[in-house]
Coordinates of C-alpha atoms in Angstrom, one line a residue:
M1 CA 0.0 0.0 0.0
K2 CA 1.4 3.3 -1.0
K3 CA 1.1 6.2 1.3
L4 CA 1.0 9.8 0.3
A5 CA 2.2 12.1 3.1
S6 CA 0.6 15.6 3.2
G7 CA 1.0 17.3 6.5
L8 CA -0.3 20.7 7.7
A9 CA 1.4 23.3 5.5
A10 CA 1.7 27.0 6.0
L11 CA 3.2 29.8 3.9
T12 CA 4.0 33.0 5.6
I13 CA 6.0 35.9 4.0
A14 CA 7.1 38.4 6.5
G15 CA 6.9 42.1 5.6
G16 CA 8.1 45.4 6.8
I17 CA 11.8 44.9 6.1
A18 CA 13.2 48.4 5.6
C19 CA 15.5 48.7 2.6
A20 CA 17.6 51.9 2.7
A21 CA 20.2 53.2 0.3
P22 CA 23.4 54.4 1.9
A23 CA 23.5 58.1 2.9
S24 CA 24.9 60.2 0.1
A25 CA 27.2 63.2 0.3
A26 CA 25.9 66.7 0.0
D27 CA 25.2 68.0 -3.5
D28 CA 27.8 69.9 -5.5
V29 CA 27.5 73.6 -4.6
V30 CA 28.2 76.8 -6.4
I31 CA 28.3 80.1 -4.5
V32 CA 27.0 83.1 -6.5
Y33 CA 28.8 86.1 -5.1
D34 CA 27.5 89.7 -5.4
A35 CA 30.2 92.1 -6.5
S36 CA 28.0 94.9 -7.7
G37 CA 28.9 98.5 -6.9
S38 CA 26.5 98.6 -3.9
M39 CA 28.7 96.2 -2.0
W40 CA 31.0 99.2 -1.2
G41 CA 28.3 100.5 1.0
Q42 CA 29.3 100.6 4.7
I43 CA 27.9 99.0 7.9
D44 CA 29.4 100.4 11.1
G45 CA 32.3 102.0 9.2
T46 CA 33.3 98.8 7.2
S47 CA 32.3 98.1 3.6
K48 CA 29.9 95.2 3.0
I49 CA 32.4 93.6 0.6
E50 CA 35.1 93.5 3.4
I51 CA 32.6 92.0 5.8
A52 CA 31.5 89.4 3.2
R53 CA 35.1 88.5 2.5
D54 CA 36.0 87.9 6.1
V55 CA 32.9 86.0 6.9
L56 CA 33.0 83.8 3.8
A57 CA 36.7 83.0 4.5
D58 CA 35.8 81.8 8.0
L59 CA 33.0 79.7 6.6
V60 CA 35.2 78.1 3.9
K61 CA 37.8 77.2 6.4
G62 CA 35.3 75.0 8.2
W63 CA 33.8 73.5 5.0
G64 CA 34.3 69.8 4.5
E65 CA 37.0 69.1 2.0
N66 CA 34.9 66.4 0.3
T67 CA 32.5 69.0 -0.9
N68 CA 32.7 70.1 -4.5
L69 CA 32.5 73.8 -4.3
G70 CA 32.5 76.4 -7.1
L71 CA 32.3 80.2 -7.3
V72 CA 30.5 82.5 -9.7
A73 CA 30.8 86.3 -9.3
Y74 CA 29.0 89.1 -11.0
G75 CA 29.5 92.8 -11.4
H76 CA 33.2 92.7 -10.6
R77 CA 34.8 93.7 -13.9
R78 CA 32.8 96.3 -15.7
Q79 CA 30.3 99.1 -14.9
G80 CA 26.8 99.0 -16.4
D81 CA 27.3 95.5 -18.0
C82 CA 24.7 92.9 -17.4
T83 CA 26.8 90.2 -19.0
D84 CA 29.5 90.7 -16.4
I85 CA 29.3 87.2 -14.9
E86 CA 32.3 85.0 -14.4
T87 CA 33.0 81.5 -13.3
M88 CA 35.8 82.1 -10.9
I89 CA 36.2 78.5 -9.7
T90 CA 34.7 75.5 -11.5
P91 CA 33.0 73.1 -9.1
G92 CA 35.5 70.6 -7.8
P93 CA 37.3 69.4 -4.6
L94 CA 37.7 72.4 -2.3
D95 CA 41.1 74.1 -2.2
K96 CA 40.4 76.4 0.7
A97 CA 43.4 78.7 0.3
K98 CA 42.7 79.2 -3.4
F99 CA 39.0 79.8 -2.8
I100 CA 39.6 82.5 -0.2
A101 CA 42.3 84.2 -2.3
T102 CA 39.9 84.3 -5.2
V103 CA 37.2 85.9 -3.1
N104 CA 39.5 88.4 -1.6
A105 CA 40.6 89.6 -5.1
I106 CA 37.1 90.4 -6.2
K107 CA 36.4 94.2 -6.4
P108 CA 32.8 95.4 -6.8
V109 CA 32.1 97.8 -9.7
G110 CA 29.0 96.8 -11.7
K111 CA 25.4 95.7 -12.1
T112 CA 23.3 93.0 -10.4
P113 CA 22.4 90.3 -13.0
I114 CA 21.1 87.8 -10.4
S115 CA 18.9 85.8 -12.8
A116 CA 21.7 85.1 -15.3
A117 CA 24.2 84.4 -12.6
I118 CA 22.0 81.8 -11.0
R119 CA 21.3 80.2 -14.4
Q120 CA 25.1 80.1 -15.1
A121 CA 25.7 78.4 -11.8
A122 CA 23.0 75.8 -12.5
D123 CA 24.5 75.0 -15.9
L124 CA 27.9 74.6 -14.3
L125 CA 26.4 71.9 -12.1
S126 CA 24.6 70.2 -15.0
Y127 CA 21.4 70.7 -13.0
R128 CA 19.2 68.9 -15.6
D129 CA 21.1 65.7 -14.9
N130 CA 22.4 66.0 -11.4
P131 CA 21.3 67.3 -8.0
A132 CA 22.5 70.9 -7.8
T133 CA 22.7 73.5 -5.1
V134 CA 23.3 77.2 -5.5
V135 CA 24.0 79.7 -2.6
L136 CA 23.4 83.3 -3.5
I137 CA 24.9 86.1 -1.4
S138 CA 23.5 89.4 -2.4
D139 CA 22.7 92.9 -1.0
G140 CA 20.2 94.0 -3.5
V141 CA 17.6 93.4 -6.3
E142 CA 18.1 92.3 -9.9
T143 CA 19.1 95.4 -12.0
C144 CA 19.2 93.7 -15.4
N145 CA 15.5 93.5 -16.5
A146 CA 15.0 89.9 -15.5
D147 CA 12.8 88.0 -13.0
P148 CA 14.9 85.9 -10.6
C149 CA 11.7 84.4 -9.1
A150 CA 10.6 83.1 -12.5
V151 CA 14.1 81.9 -13.3
A152 CA 14.4 80.0 -10.0
A153 CA 11.0 78.3 -10.6
Q154 CA 12.0 77.3 -14.1
L155 CA 15.3 75.8 -12.9
E156 CA 13.5 73.9 -10.1
K157 CA 11.0 72.5 -12.6
Q158 CA 13.6 71.5 -15.2
G159 CA 16.3 70.2 -12.8
V160 CA 16.7 66.8 -11.2
K161 CA 17.0 68.4 -7.8
F162 CA 17.8 72.1 -8.0
T163 CA 17.9 74.1 -4.8
A164 CA 18.9 77.8 -4.3
H165 CA 19.6 79.1 -0.8
V166 CA 19.7 82.9 -0.5
V167 CA 21.7 85.0 2.0
G168 CA 20.4 88.6 1.9
F169 CA 22.8 91.2 3.3
D170 CA 21.6 94.6 4.4
L171 CA 18.4 94.3 2.4
D172 CA 15.5 96.8 2.2
N173 CA 11.9 95.5 2.1
A174 CA 11.8 95.5 -1.7
A175 CA 15.0 93.4 -1.9
R176 CA 13.7 91.0 0.7
E177 CA 10.7 90.3 -1.4
S178 CA 12.7 90.0 -4.6
L179 CA 15.2 87.5 -3.1
S180 CA 13.1 85.4 -0.8
C181 CA 11.1 84.0 -3.7
I182 CA 14.2 82.4 -5.2
A183 CA 14.6 80.2 -2.2
E184 CA 10.8 79.6 -1.8
N185 CA 10.5 78.5 -5.4
T186 CA 13.3 75.9 -5.1
G187 CA 12.8 74.6 -1.6
G188 CA 15.8 76.5 -0.2
K189 CA 16.5 78.6 2.8
F190 CA 16.2 82.4 2.9
V191 CA 18.2 84.1 5.6
T192 CA 19.1 87.8 6.1
A193 CA 21.8 89.7 7.9
D194 CA 22.3 93.4 8.8
N195 CA 25.8 93.2 10.2
A196 CA 28.9 91.0 10.3
D197 CA 27.7 88.8 13.2
Q198 CA 24.4 88.2 11.6
L199 CA 26.0 87.4 8.3
K200 CA 28.2 84.8 9.9
T201 CA 25.2 83.2 11.5
A202 CA 23.2 83.3 8.3
L203 CA 26.0 81.7 6.2
A204 CA 26.5 79.1 8.8
E205 CA 22.8 78.3 8.8
V206 CA 22.9 77.9 5.0
K207 CA 26.1 75.8 5.2
G208 CA 24.3 73.5 7.6
A209 CA 21.4 73.1 5.2
V210 CA 23.7 72.4 2.3
E211 CA 25.7 69.7 4.2
E212 CA 22.7 68.1 5.8
V213 CA 22.3 64.5 4.6
P214 CA 18.6 63.6 4.3
E215 CA 17.3 60.5 6.0
P216 CA 17.4 57.6 3.7
E217 CA 14.1 56.7 2.2
K218 CA 12.7 53.5 3.7
V219 CA 11.0 51.1 1.2
E220 CA 9.0 48.4 2.9
T221 CA 8.4 45.1 1.4
P222 CA 4.6 44.5 1.1
T223 CA 3.2 42.1 3.6
L224 CA 1.8 39.0 1.8
P225 CA -1.2 37.1 3.2
E226 CA -0.6 33.8 5.1
V227 CA -1.6 30.7 3.2
T228 CA -2.5 27.6 5.2
L229 CA -3.1 24.1 3.8
T230 CA -4.8 21.5 6.1
A231 CA -4.9 17.8 5.1
P232 CA -4.7 14.3 6.7
K233 CA -1.2 13.3 7.8
E234 CA -1.3 10.2 5.6
V235 CA -3.7 8.9 2.8
T236 CA -3.8 5.7 0.7
T237 CA -2.9 6.1 -2.9
G238 CA -6.1 6.5 -4.9
A239 CA -8.3 7.2 -2.0
K240 CA -10.3 10.3 -1.6
F241 CA -9.5 12.7 1.2
D242 CA -10.5 16.1 2.3
F243 CA -8.3 19.2 2.6
S244 CA -8.7 22.9 3.1
W245 CA -6.8 25.8 1.8
Q246 CA -7.1 29.3 3.4
G247 CA -5.7 32.5 2.0
T248 CA -4.3 33.3 -1.4
I249 CA -1.5 35.3 -2.8
N250 CA -2.7 35.3 -6.4
G251 CA -6.0 34.5 -7.9
A252 CA -4.3 32.0 -10.3
D253 CA -2.8 29.9 -7.4
F254 CA -3.3 26.1 -7.7
L255 CA -2.4 23.0 -5.6
T256 CA -0.4 20.1 -6.8
I257 CA -0.2 16.8 -4.8
V258 CA 2.9 14.7 -5.2
P259 CA 4.3 11.6 -3.3
A260 CA 6.1 12.3 -0.1
G261 CA 9.8 13.0 -0.7
A262 CA 9.3 14.1 -4.3
D263 CA 11.5 16.9 -5.7
E264 CA 10.1 20.4 -5.2
N265 CA 9.2 20.9 -8.8
E266 CA 8.1 17.3 -9.6
V267 CA 4.7 17.2 -11.3
K268 CA 3.0 14.0 -12.7
D269 CA -0.2 13.6 -14.6

């Protein structure tokens, strides 16, 4: 007499396993530096350009060397020229001494083409293909017949992950409104400063936002239903027997009965 063993079977697939990608480094960053003529204005007897140089130097000294940092300046070569925008440092591994020396050599003379400068910085970072972060440091409004708010919104829409943080220095109300929307339209931070200490705090806050590594996204494996098969422990070959099957994973599921000890994929007519 042949016996067919078919014990109590249960299929359970556990869910809720969190799969997380490793934390990534901060995005590549370009600082857009305002060198328009208004930066010669003074605060407590010191020009804004001197304050910005000193504070930015301190900030760069504390910046992680694994950050790819670039520098774009505008208004530093020619008066009245809205095309006066220059890539001073191409984004790459940070050379702190070179970066600080480059900033210290910039002398304000010209206009404020904020929109075009932000766009140039975004292009440097290949923002359409890669995450890109721009930090704008400015003391005034766009003076070149462009809309930086609209440009920022367009870059955010077209980019993979384009973010613009804005540090406004010694701003009036009109300038605050004009610059804040750049950050708002790209999910960035907008901070203001009216003196050297506030500028140091503002830049440190933005630096913290740039270097912050987001929490890895958790992807949970779906929890599948438990499937239970109940049948006699042994049956005689050819005999009828009752069994029950509770739960299903797929509507096309089926049950195949094979002799005890058969290979997993063995099926006989």
